[in-house]
């Protein structure tokens, strides 16, 4: 069922919103600036009220979130649409080479007495792991700032606890 428009709220820079980076703090308007700041991870976001968007300019390309009336939408790199096509490409990048090598190993099995009879199977597993790790690495590359901001904020919080 589509969400009713009546219950959605427009993004208002003078309201308080959950922080899309750390998901712990609250972001609120910074006086005299077209920006909002988080009270937990101290990230600064510039406001685009027309587009219902906030932008985190502290990395290049900047990360963008759009307010959908309920919550912040999935993070976006400015100028890059990470649609389902990328997900499909990522899955086929892992699945296709693995199944190809796996099929060869299955239909042309080495003689069981061969010394290297384990090789095709190991090769299949290695292909899968290698391709999967490339995808995971790309994923972390895109999302690394939110993760590191969270770790930094956690460390700050821990230091504050230790000072007491
Ligand atoms: Zn935050």
GROMACS .gro file of N, CA and C and ligand atoms in nm:
model
  493
    1UNK      N    1   0.085  -0.120   0.000
    1UNK     CA    2   0.000   0.000   0.000
    1UNK      C    3   0.088   0.124   0.000
    2UNK      N    4   0.059   0.220  -0.088
    2UNK     CA    5   0.144   0.341  -0.087
    2UNK      C    6   0.120   0.424   0.038
    3UNK      N    7   0.225   0.487   0.085
    3UNK     CA    8   0.213   0.569   0.205
    3UNK      C    9   0.131   0.694   0.174
    4UNK      N   10   0.043   0.728   0.264
    4UNK     CA   11  -0.041   0.845   0.244
    4UNK      C   12   0.040   0.972   0.261
    5UNK      N   13   0.017   1.067   0.171
    5UNK     CA   14   0.088   1.195   0.175
    5UNK      C   15   0.049   1.277   0.298
    6UNK      N   16  -0.073   1.253   0.348
    6UNK     CA   17  -0.126   1.336   0.458
    6UNK      C   18  -0.037   1.325   0.582
    7UNK      N   19   0.019   1.207   0.605
    7UNK     CA   20   0.092   1.185   0.730
    7UNK      C   21   0.240   1.216   0.719
    8UNK      N   22   0.286   1.248   0.598
    8UNK     CA   23   0.427   1.282   0.585
    8UNK      C   24   0.448   1.429   0.623
    9UNK      N   25   0.566   1.458   0.673
    9UNK     CA   26   0.597   1.596   0.710
    9UNK      C   27   0.712   1.645   0.624
   10UNK      N   28   0.700   1.769   0.581
   10UNK     CA   29   0.807   1.828   0.502
   10UNK      C   30   0.928   1.856   0.590
   11UNK      N   31   1.043   1.853   0.527
   11UNK     CA   32   1.167   1.883   0.597
   11UNK      C   33   1.173   2.032   0.631
   12UNK      N   34   1.190   2.063   0.758
   12UNK     CA   35   1.198   2.201   0.804
   12UNK      C   36   1.331   2.216   0.880
   13UNK      N   37   1.423   2.299   0.827
   13UNK     CA   38   1.556   2.310   0.889
   13UNK      C   39   1.554   2.354   1.034
   14UNK      N   40   1.440   2.408   1.079
   14UNK     CA   41   1.436   2.455   1.218
   14UNK      C   42   1.380   2.350   1.314
   15UNK      N   43   1.349   2.235   1.260
   15UNK     CA   44   1.308   2.123   1.344
   15UNK      C   45   1.432   2.040   1.380
   16UNK      N   46   1.412   1.943   1.468
   16UNK     CA   47   1.521   1.853   1.506
   16UNK      C   48   1.497   1.718   1.440
   17UNK      N   49   1.604   1.663   1.381
   17UNK     CA   50   1.592   1.537   1.310
   17UNK      C   51   1.698   1.439   1.358
   18UNK      N   52   1.672   1.310   1.340
   18UNK     CA   53   1.777   1.212   1.373
   18UNK      C   54   1.896   1.228   1.279
   19UNK      N   55   2.015   1.205   1.330
   19UNK     CA   56   2.137   1.219   1.249
   19UNK      C   57   2.149   1.099   1.156
   20UNK      N   58   2.164   1.123   1.025
   20UNK     CA   59   2.173   1.010   0.932
   20UNK      C   60   2.308   0.940   0.934
   21UNK      N   61   2.409   1.005   0.994
   21UNK     CA   62   2.542   0.944   0.994
   21UNK      C   63   2.556   0.846   1.109
   22UNK      N   64   2.538   0.897   1.232
   22UNK     CA   65   2.561   0.810   1.348
   22UNK      C   66   2.433   0.740   1.393
   23UNK      N   67   2.319   0.794   1.354
   23UNK     CA   68   2.189   0.740   1.392
   23UNK      C   69   2.170   0.738   1.543
   24UNK      N   70   2.251   0.813   1.614
   24UNK     CA   71   2.241   0.822   1.760
   24UNK      C   72   2.201   0.963   1.799
   25UNK      N   73   2.272   1.062   1.742
   25UNK     CA   74   2.251   1.200   1.779
   25UNK      C   75   2.133   1.262   1.707
   26UNK      N   76   2.108   1.389   1.742
   26UNK     CA   77   2.003   1.466   1.674
   26UNK      C   78   2.069   1.584   1.602
   27UNK      N   79   2.021   1.613   1.481
   27UNK     CA   80   2.075   1.729   1.410
   27UNK      C   81   1.976   1.844   1.424
   28UNK      N   82   2.030   1.962   1.449
   28UNK     CA   83   1.946   2.081   1.461
   28UNK      C   84   2.015   2.198   1.392
   29UNK      N   85   1.938   2.303   1.369
   29UNK     CA   86   1.985   2.418   1.293
   29UNK      C   87   2.098   2.489   1.367
   30UNK      N   88   2.201   2.526   1.294
   30UNK     CA   89   2.309   2.606   1.350
   30UNK      C   90   2.275   2.753   1.327
   31UNK      N   91   2.266   2.835   1.433
   31UNK     CA   92   2.226   2.975   1.416
   31UNK      C   93   2.315   3.049   1.317
   32UNK      N   94   2.254   3.134   1.237
   32UNK     CA   95   2.321   3.221   1.140
   32UNK      C   96   2.387   3.145   1.025
   33UNK      N   97   2.361   3.016   1.014
   33UNK     CA   98   2.420   2.941   0.905
   33UNK      C   99   2.313   2.856   0.836
   34UNK      N  100   2.333   2.834   0.706
   34UNK     CA  101   2.244   2.744   0.634
   34UNK      C  102   2.294   2.602   0.652
   35UNK      N  103   2.301   2.561   0.779
   35UNK     CA  104   2.358   2.431   0.807
   35UNK      C  105   2.295   2.372   0.933
   36UNK      N  106   2.312   2.242   0.948
   36UNK     CA  107   2.267   2.173   1.067
   36UNK      C  108   2.382   2.092   1.122
   37UNK      N  109   2.383   2.075   1.254
   37UNK     CA  110   2.492   2.001   1.316
   37UNK      C  111   2.438   1.892   1.407
   38UNK      N  112   2.517   1.786   1.422
   38UNK     CA  113   2.478   1.673   1.506
   38UNK      C  114   2.536   1.692   1.647
   39UNK      N  115   2.453   1.663   1.748
   39UNK     CA  116   2.499   1.680   1.885
   39UNK      C  117   2.582   1.561   1.934
   40UNK      N  118   2.593   1.458   1.853
   40UNK     CA  119   2.668   1.340   1.896
   40UNK      C  120   2.799   1.325   1.818
   41UNK      N  121   2.789   1.319   1.684
   41UNK     CA  122   2.910   1.296   1.604
   41UNK      C  123   2.968   1.427   1.550
   42UNK      N  124   2.901   1.540   1.573
   42UNK     CA  125   2.949   1.674   1.536
   42UNK      C  126   2.967   1.693   1.386
   43UNK      N  127   2.902   1.610   1.305
   43UNK     CA  128   2.906   1.632   1.161
   43UNK      C  129   2.823   1.757   1.128
   44UNK      N  130   2.867   1.829   1.024
   44UNK     CA  131   2.795   1.946   0.977
   44UNK      C  132   2.727   1.911   0.844
   45UNK      N  133   2.602   1.950   0.830
   45UNK     CA  134   2.529   1.925   0.706
   45UNK      C  135   2.480   2.057   0.650
   46UNK      N  136   2.496   2.076   0.520
   46UNK     CA  137   2.436   2.194   0.457
   46UNK      C  138   2.295   2.159   0.413
   47UNK      N  139   2.210   2.261   0.411
   47UNK     CA  140   2.067   2.240   0.390
   47UNK      C  141   2.026   2.275   0.248
   48UNK      N  142   1.946   2.189   0.188
   48UNK     CA  143   1.878   2.223   0.064
   48UNK      C  144   1.730   2.197   0.087
   49UNK      N  145   1.660   2.300   0.143
   49UNK     CA  146   1.521   2.281   0.184
   49UNK      C  147   1.430   2.256   0.063
   50UNK      N  148   1.462   2.319  -0.050
   50UNK     CA  149   1.381   2.302  -0.170
   50UNK      C  150   1.375   2.156  -0.213
   51UNK      N  151   1.493   2.092  -0.209
   51UNK     CA  152   1.503   1.952  -0.252
   51UNK      C  153   1.479   1.856  -0.136
   52UNK      N  154   1.453   1.910  -0.016
   52UNK     CA  155   1.433   1.826   0.102
   52UNK      C  156   1.558   1.742   0.131
   53UNK      N  157   1.674   1.806   0.108
   53UNK     CA  158   1.798   1.730   0.120
   53UNK      C  159   1.894   1.795   0.218
   54UNK      N  160   1.979   1.713   0.278
   54UNK     CA  161   2.095   1.767   0.349
   54UNK      C  162   2.218   1.701   0.290
   55UNK      N  163   2.328   1.776   0.295
   55UNK     CA  164   2.451   1.731   0.230
   55UNK      C  165   2.563   1.735   0.332
   56UNK      N  166   2.646   1.631   0.334
   56UNK     CA  167   2.763   1.629   0.421
   56UNK      C  168   2.884   1.665   0.337
   57UNK      N  169   2.932   1.792   0.345
   57UNK     CA  170   3.038   1.836   0.253
   57UNK      C  171   3.178   1.796   0.297
   58UNK      N  172   3.191   1.728   0.414
   58UNK     CA  173   3.325   1.701   0.465
   58UNK      C  174   3.394   1.588   0.392
   59UNK      N  175   3.332   1.531   0.290
   59UNK     CA  176   3.404   1.436   0.206
   59UNK      C  177   3.369   1.461   0.061
   60UNK      N  178   3.456   1.417  -0.028
   60UNK     CA  179   3.436   1.434  -0.172
   60UNK      C  180   3.424   1.299  -0.240
   61UNK      N  181   3.323   1.274  -0.323
   61UNK     CA  182   3.205   1.360  -0.343
   61UNK      C  183   3.117   1.359  -0.220
   62UNK      N  184   3.042   1.471  -0.196
   62UNK     CA  185   2.963   1.480  -0.074
   62UNK      C  186   2.855   1.373  -0.068
   63UNK      N  187   2.822   1.334   0.054
   63UNK     CA  188   2.712   1.240   0.075
   63UNK      C  189   2.583   1.318   0.093
   64UNK      N  190   2.476   1.267   0.036
   64UNK     CA  191   2.347   1.337   0.038
   64UNK      C  192   2.238   1.243   0.091
   65UNK      N  193   2.152   1.300   0.179
   65UNK     CA  194   2.034   1.228   0.224
   65UNK      C  195   1.911   1.311   0.190
   66UNK      N  196   1.804   1.244   0.156
   66UNK     CA  197   1.679   1.313   0.128
   66UNK      C  198   1.576   1.275   0.234
   67UNK      N  199   1.502   1.374   0.285
   67UNK     CA  200   1.396   1.348   0.383
   67UNK      C  201   1.272   1.301   0.310
   68UNK      N  202   1.224   1.181   0.341
   68UNK     CA  203   1.109   1.127   0.269
   68UNK      C  204   0.979   1.146   0.346
   69UNK      N  205   0.983   1.229   0.453
   69UNK     CA  206   0.862   1.253   0.530
   69UNK      C  207   0.859   1.174   0.659
   70UNK      N  208   0.936   1.065   0.663
   70UNK     CA  209   0.943   0.981   0.781
   70UNK      C  210   1.086   0.970   0.833
   71UNK      N  211   1.177   0.952   0.740
   71UNK     CA  212   1.316   0.928   0.779
   71UNK      C  213   1.406   0.971   0.664
   72UNK      N  214   1.536   0.962   0.686
   72UNK     CA  215   1.630   0.993   0.579
   72UNK      C  216   1.639   0.876   0.485
   73UNK      N  217   1.636   0.906   0.355
   73UNK     CA  218   1.647   0.800   0.256
   73UNK      C  219   1.790   0.748   0.254
   74UNK      N  220   1.810   0.643   0.178
   74UNK     CA  221   1.942   0.586   0.162
   74UNK      C  222   2.044   0.692   0.122
   75UNK      N  223   2.165   0.677   0.173
   75UNK     CA  224   2.270   0.772   0.143
   75UNK      C  225   2.305   0.768  -0.006
   76UNK      N  226   2.337   0.885  -0.060
   76UNK     CA  227   2.375   0.894  -0.202
   76UNK      C  228   2.504   0.972  -0.214
   77UNK      N  229   2.586   0.930  -0.309
   77UNK     CA  230   2.700   1.013  -0.345
   77UNK      C  231   2.651   1.117  -0.443
   78UNK      N  232   2.694   1.243  -0.425
   78UNK     CA  233   2.647   1.348  -0.515
   78UNK      C  234   2.681   1.313  -0.659
   79UNK      N  235   2.581   1.318  -0.746
   79UNK     CA  236   2.603   1.290  -0.887
   79UNK      C  237   2.609   1.144  -0.921
   80UNK      N  238   2.592   1.055  -0.822
   80UNK     CA  239   2.596   0.912  -0.846
   80UNK      C  240   2.466   0.850  -0.794
   81UNK      N  241   2.396   0.780  -0.881
   81UNK     CA  242   2.276   0.709  -0.839
   81UNK      C  243   2.312   0.564  -0.817
   82UNK      N  244   2.307   0.521  -0.690
   82UNK     CA  245   2.338   0.381  -0.662
   82UNK      C  246   2.208   0.301  -0.667
   83UNK      N  247   2.160   0.275  -0.787
   83UNK     CA  248   2.033   0.205  -0.805
   83UNK      C  249   2.051   0.054  -0.801
   84UNK      N  250   1.941  -0.015  -0.836
   84UNK     CA  251   1.943  -0.161  -0.831
   84UNK      C  252   2.035  -0.219  -0.937
   85UNK      N  253   2.062  -0.140  -1.044
   85UNK     CA  254   2.153  -0.188  -1.149
   85UNK      C  255   2.290  -0.220  -1.094
   86UNK      N  256   2.336  -0.137  -0.999
   86UNK     CA  257   2.466  -0.160  -0.938
   86UNK      C  258   2.464  -0.286  -0.853
   87UNK      N  259   2.351  -0.306  -0.783
   87UNK     CA  260   2.337  -0.427  -0.700
   87UNK      C  261   2.342  -0.552  -0.787
   88UNK      N  262   2.272  -0.545  -0.901
   88UNK     CA  263   2.268  -0.657  -0.994
   88UNK      C  264   2.408  -0.684  -1.050
   89UNK      N  265   2.477  -0.575  -1.086
   89UNK     CA  266   2.612  -0.590  -1.138
   89UNK      C  267   2.704  -0.652  -1.033
   90UNK      N  268   2.685  -0.609  -0.906
   90UNK     CA  269   2.769  -0.661  -0.799
   90UNK      C  270   2.745  -0.810  -0.780
   91UNK      N  271   2.616  -0.850  -0.784
   91UNK     CA  272   2.583  -0.992  -0.764
   91UNK      C  273   2.639  -1.075  -0.879
   92UNK      N  274   2.621  -1.027  -1.004
   92UNK     CA  275   2.670  -1.107  -1.117
   92UNK      C  276   2.823  -1.112  -1.119
   93UNK      N  277   2.886  -1.007  -1.067
   93UNK     CA  278   3.032  -1.005  -1.061
   93UNK      C  279   3.083  -1.118  -0.970
   94UNK      N  280   3.004  -1.150  -0.866
   94UNK     CA  281   3.043  -1.257  -0.774
   94UNK      C  282   2.996  -1.393  -0.827
   95UNK      N  283   2.872  -1.398  -0.877
   95UNK     CA  284   2.809  -1.527  -0.908
   95UNK      C  285   2.859  -1.585  -1.041
   96UNK      N  286   2.872  -1.501  -1.145
   96UNK     CA  287   2.902  -1.554  -1.279
   96UNK      C  288   3.037  -1.625  -1.287
   97UNK      N  289   3.148  -1.561  -1.249
   97UNK     CA  290   3.276  -1.631  -1.259
   97UNK      C  291   3.280  -1.756  -1.173
   98UNK      N  292   3.218  -1.747  -1.052
   98UNK     CA  293   3.218  -1.862  -0.962
   98UNK      C  294   3.144  -1.980  -1.024
   99UNK      N  295   3.024  -1.953  -1.080
   99UNK     CA  296   2.946  -2.064  -1.135
   99UNK      C  297   3.012  -2.119  -1.262
  100UNK      N  298   3.078  -2.031  -1.337
  100UNK     CA  299   3.147  -2.076  -1.458
  100UNK      C  300   3.258  -2.175  -1.422
  101UNK      N  301   3.342  -2.137  -1.328
  101UNK     CA  302   3.452  -2.223  -1.287
  101UNK      C  303   3.399  -2.348  -1.217
  102UNK      N  304   3.292  -2.328  -1.138
  102UNK     CA  305   3.231  -2.441  -1.069
  102UNK      C  306   3.175  -2.542  -1.168
  103UNK      N  307   3.114  -2.492  -1.279
  103UNK     CA  308   3.056  -2.579  -1.380
  103UNK      C  309   3.165  -2.659  -1.451
  104UNK      N  310   3.274  -2.591  -1.482
  104UNK     CA  311   3.386  -2.659  -1.548
  104UNK      C  312   3.439  -2.769  -1.457
  105UNK      N  313   3.452  -2.737  -1.327
  105UNK     CA  314   3.502  -2.835  -1.232
  105UNK      C  315   3.406  -2.953  -1.220
  106UNK      N  316   3.276  -2.926  -1.236
  106UNK     CA  317   3.175  -3.030  -1.219
  106UNK      C  318   3.169  -3.120  -1.342
  107UNK      N  319   3.171  -3.060  -1.463
  107UNK     CA  320   3.153  -3.138  -1.586
  107UNK      C  321   3.282  -3.200  -1.636
  108UNK      N  322   3.393  -3.142  -1.598
  108UNK     CA  323   3.522  -3.200  -1.637
  108UNK      C  324   3.603  -3.230  -1.512
  109UNK      N  325   3.554  -3.326  -1.433
  109UNK     CA  326   3.623  -3.350  -1.305
  109UNK      C  327   3.761  -3.409  -1.331
  110UNK      N  328   3.858  -3.369  -1.254
  110UNK     CA  329   3.992  -3.429  -1.269
  110UNK      C  330   3.988  -3.574  -1.222
  111UNK      N  331   4.080  -3.652  -1.272
  111UNK     CA  332   4.087  -3.791  -1.229
  111UNK      C  333   4.114  -3.795  -1.079
  112UNK      N  334   4.037  -3.876  -1.002
  112UNK     CA  335   4.051  -3.874  -0.856
  112UNK      C  336   4.192  -3.907  -0.809
  113UNK      N  337   4.271  -3.974  -0.895
  113UNK     CA  338   4.406  -4.011  -0.852
  113UNK      C  339   4.508  -3.903  -0.883
  114UNK      N  340   4.462  -3.801  -0.956
  114UNK     CA  341   4.554  -3.690  -0.984
  114UNK      C  342   4.593  -3.622  -0.854
  115UNK      N  343   4.716  -3.576  -0.852
  115UNK     CA  344   4.765  -3.507  -0.731
  115UNK      C  345   4.688  -3.377  -0.710
  116UNK      N  346   4.651  -3.310  -0.822
  116UNK     CA  347   4.585  -3.180  -0.809
  116UNK      C  348   4.434  -3.191  -0.822
  117UNK      N  349   4.374  -3.303  -0.784
  117UNK     CA  350   4.229  -3.320  -0.799
  117UNK      C  351   4.152  -3.220  -0.713
  118UNK      N  352   4.213  -3.168  -0.612
  118UNK     CA  353   4.146  -3.069  -0.524
  118UNK      C  354   4.146  -2.931  -0.589
  119UNK      N  355   4.230  -2.910  -0.691
  119UNK     CA  356   4.252  -2.775  -0.742
  119UNK      C  357   4.125  -2.707  -0.796
  120UNK      N  358   4.046  -2.773  -0.884
  120UNK     CA  359   3.929  -2.701  -0.940
  120UNK      C  360   3.833  -2.653  -0.831
  121UNK      N  361   3.816  -2.733  -0.727
  121UNK     CA  362   3.721  -2.696  -0.622
  121UNK      C  363   3.775  -2.580  -0.539
  122UNK      N  364   3.902  -2.589  -0.506
  122UNK     CA  365   3.965  -2.480  -0.431
  122UNK      C  366   3.961  -2.352  -0.513
  123UNK      N  367   3.985  -2.371  -0.645
  123UNK     CA  368   3.984  -2.256  -0.737
  123UNK      C  369   3.846  -2.188  -0.736
  124UNK      N  370   3.741  -2.269  -0.738
  124UNK     CA  371   3.604  -2.215  -0.735
  124UNK      C  372   3.581  -2.134  -0.608
  125UNK      N  373   3.621  -2.189  -0.494
  125UNK     CA  374   3.600  -2.119  -0.366
  125UNK      C  375   3.682  -1.990  -0.362
  126UNK      N  376   3.806  -1.999  -0.410
  126UNK     CA  377   3.892  -1.880  -0.411
  126UNK      C  378   3.833  -1.770  -0.499
  127UNK      N  379   3.780  -1.809  -0.617
  127UNK     CA  380   3.718  -1.711  -0.706
  127UNK      C  381   3.603  -1.641  -0.636
  128UNK      N  382   3.520  -1.720  -0.568
  128UNK     CA  383   3.405  -1.664  -0.497
  128UNK      C  384   3.452  -1.566  -0.390
  129UNK      N  385   3.547  -1.607  -0.308
  129UNK     CA  386   3.592  -1.522  -0.198
  129UNK      C  387   3.656  -1.394  -0.249
  130UNK      N  388   3.737  -1.407  -0.355
  130UNK     CA  389   3.807  -1.290  -0.408
  130UNK      C  390   3.708  -1.188  -0.463
  131UNK      N  391   3.614  -1.236  -0.543
  131UNK     CA  392   3.517  -1.144  -0.603
  131UNK      C  393   3.425  -1.083  -0.498
  132UNK      N  394   3.390  -1.163  -0.397
  132UNK     CA  395   3.306  -1.112  -0.289
  132UNK      C  396   3.379  -1.003  -0.212
  133UNK      N  397   3.508  -1.025  -0.187
  133UNK     CA  398   3.583  -0.927  -0.108
  133UNK      C  399   3.599  -0.796  -0.185
  134UNK      N  400   3.607  -0.803  -0.319
  134UNK     CA  401   3.615  -0.680  -0.399
  134UNK      C  402   3.487  -0.599  -0.381
  135UNK      N  403   3.372  -0.668  -0.383
  135UNK     CA  404   3.243  -0.600  -0.366
  135UNK      C  405   3.233  -0.539  -0.226
  136UNK      N  406   3.273  -0.615  -0.125
  136UNK     CA  407   3.268  -0.565   0.014
  136UNK      C  408   3.358  -0.443   0.028
  137UNK      N  409   3.476  -0.450  -0.036
  137UNK     CA  410   3.569  -0.338  -0.028
  137UNK      C  411   3.508  -0.212  -0.091
  138UNK      N  412   3.443  -0.228  -0.207
  138UNK     CA  413   3.377  -0.115  -0.274
  138UNK      C  414   3.268  -0.057  -0.183
  139UNK      N  415   3.192  -0.144  -0.121
  139UNK     CA  416   3.083  -0.104  -0.032
  139UNK      C  417   3.138  -0.020   0.084
  140UNK      N  418   3.247  -0.066   0.143
  140UNK     CA  419   3.308   0.007   0.256
  140UNK      C  420   3.363   0.140   0.208
  141UNK      N  421   3.420   0.142   0.086
  141UNK     CA  422   3.472   0.267   0.029
  141UNK      C  423   3.362   0.373   0.021
  142UNK      N  424   3.244   0.332  -0.021
  142UNK     CA  425   3.134   0.427  -0.037
  142UNK      C  426   3.082   0.473   0.099
  143UNK      N  427   3.076   0.380   0.194
  143UNK     CA  428   3.014   0.413   0.321
  143UNK      C  429   3.115   0.441   0.432
  144UNK      N  430   3.241   0.457   0.397
  144UNK     CA  431   3.344   0.461   0.502
  144UNK      C  432   3.329   0.580   0.595
  145UNK      N  433   3.283   0.694   0.546
  145UNK     CA  434   3.276   0.812   0.633
  145UNK      C  435   3.173   0.794   0.744
  146UNK      N  436   3.053   0.750   0.712
  146UNK     CA  437   2.960   0.725   0.823
  146UNK      C  438   3.017   0.629   0.927
  147UNK      N  439   3.086   0.525   0.882
  147UNK     CA  440   3.141   0.428   0.976
  147UNK      C  441   3.248   0.492   1.063
  148UNK      N  442   3.341   0.566   0.997
  148UNK     CA  443   3.452   0.624   1.074
  148UNK      C  444   3.401   0.735   1.165
  149UNK      N  445   3.299   0.811   1.120
  149UNK     CA  446   3.242   0.915   1.206
  149UNK      C  447   3.182   0.853   1.330
  150UNK      N  448   3.122   0.737   1.313
  150UNK     CA  449   3.061   0.667   1.425
  150UNK      C  450   3.168   0.620   1.523
  151UNK      N  451   3.277   0.565   1.470
  151UNK     CA  452   3.386   0.517   1.555
  151UNK      C  453   3.448   0.633   1.630
  152UNK      N  454   3.471   0.746   1.558
  152UNK     CA  455   3.528   0.864   1.622
  152UNK      C  456   3.438   0.914   1.735
  153UNK      N  457   3.309   0.921   1.709
  153UNK     CA  458   3.215   0.970   1.809
  153UNK      C  459   3.213   0.877   1.930
  154UNK      N  460   3.223   0.749   1.903
  154UNK     CA  461   3.224   0.650   2.011
  154UNK      C  462   3.347   0.669   2.099
  155UNK      N  463   3.462   0.697   2.033
  155UNK     CA  464   3.586   0.719   2.107
  155UNK      C  465   3.575   0.845   2.192
  156UNK      N  466   3.518   0.952   2.132
  156UNK     CA  467   3.500   1.077   2.208
  156UNK      C  468   3.415   1.052   2.332
  157UNK      N  469   3.308   0.977   2.312
  157UNK     CA  470   3.215   0.948   2.421
  157UNK      C  471   3.287   0.867   2.530
  158UNK      N  472   3.370   0.771   2.487
  158UNK     CA  473   3.443   0.687   2.581
  158UNK      C  474   3.544   0.771   2.660
  159UNK      N  475   3.612   0.864   2.588
  159UNK     CA  476   3.709   0.951   2.656
  159UNK      C  477   3.639   1.037   2.760
  160UNK      N  478   3.521   1.087   2.725
  160UNK     CA  479   3.446   1.172   2.819
  160UNK      C  480   3.408   1.091   2.943
  161UNK      N  481   3.373   0.965   2.920
  161UNK     CA  482   3.338   0.880   3.034
  161UNK      C  483   3.457   0.857   3.125
  162UNK      N  484   3.578   0.846   3.063
  162UNK     CA  485   3.698   0.818   3.141
  162UNK      C  486   3.742   0.941   3.220
  163UNK      N  487   3.710   1.060   3.165
  163UNK     CA  488   3.752   1.182   3.235
  163UNK      C  489   3.676   1.201   3.365
  164UNK      N  490   3.556   1.143   3.371
  164UNK     CA  491   3.474   1.162   3.491
  164UNK      C  492   3.531   1.089   3.611
  165LIG    ZN1  493   2.553   1.227   1.425
   0.00000   0.00000   0.00000
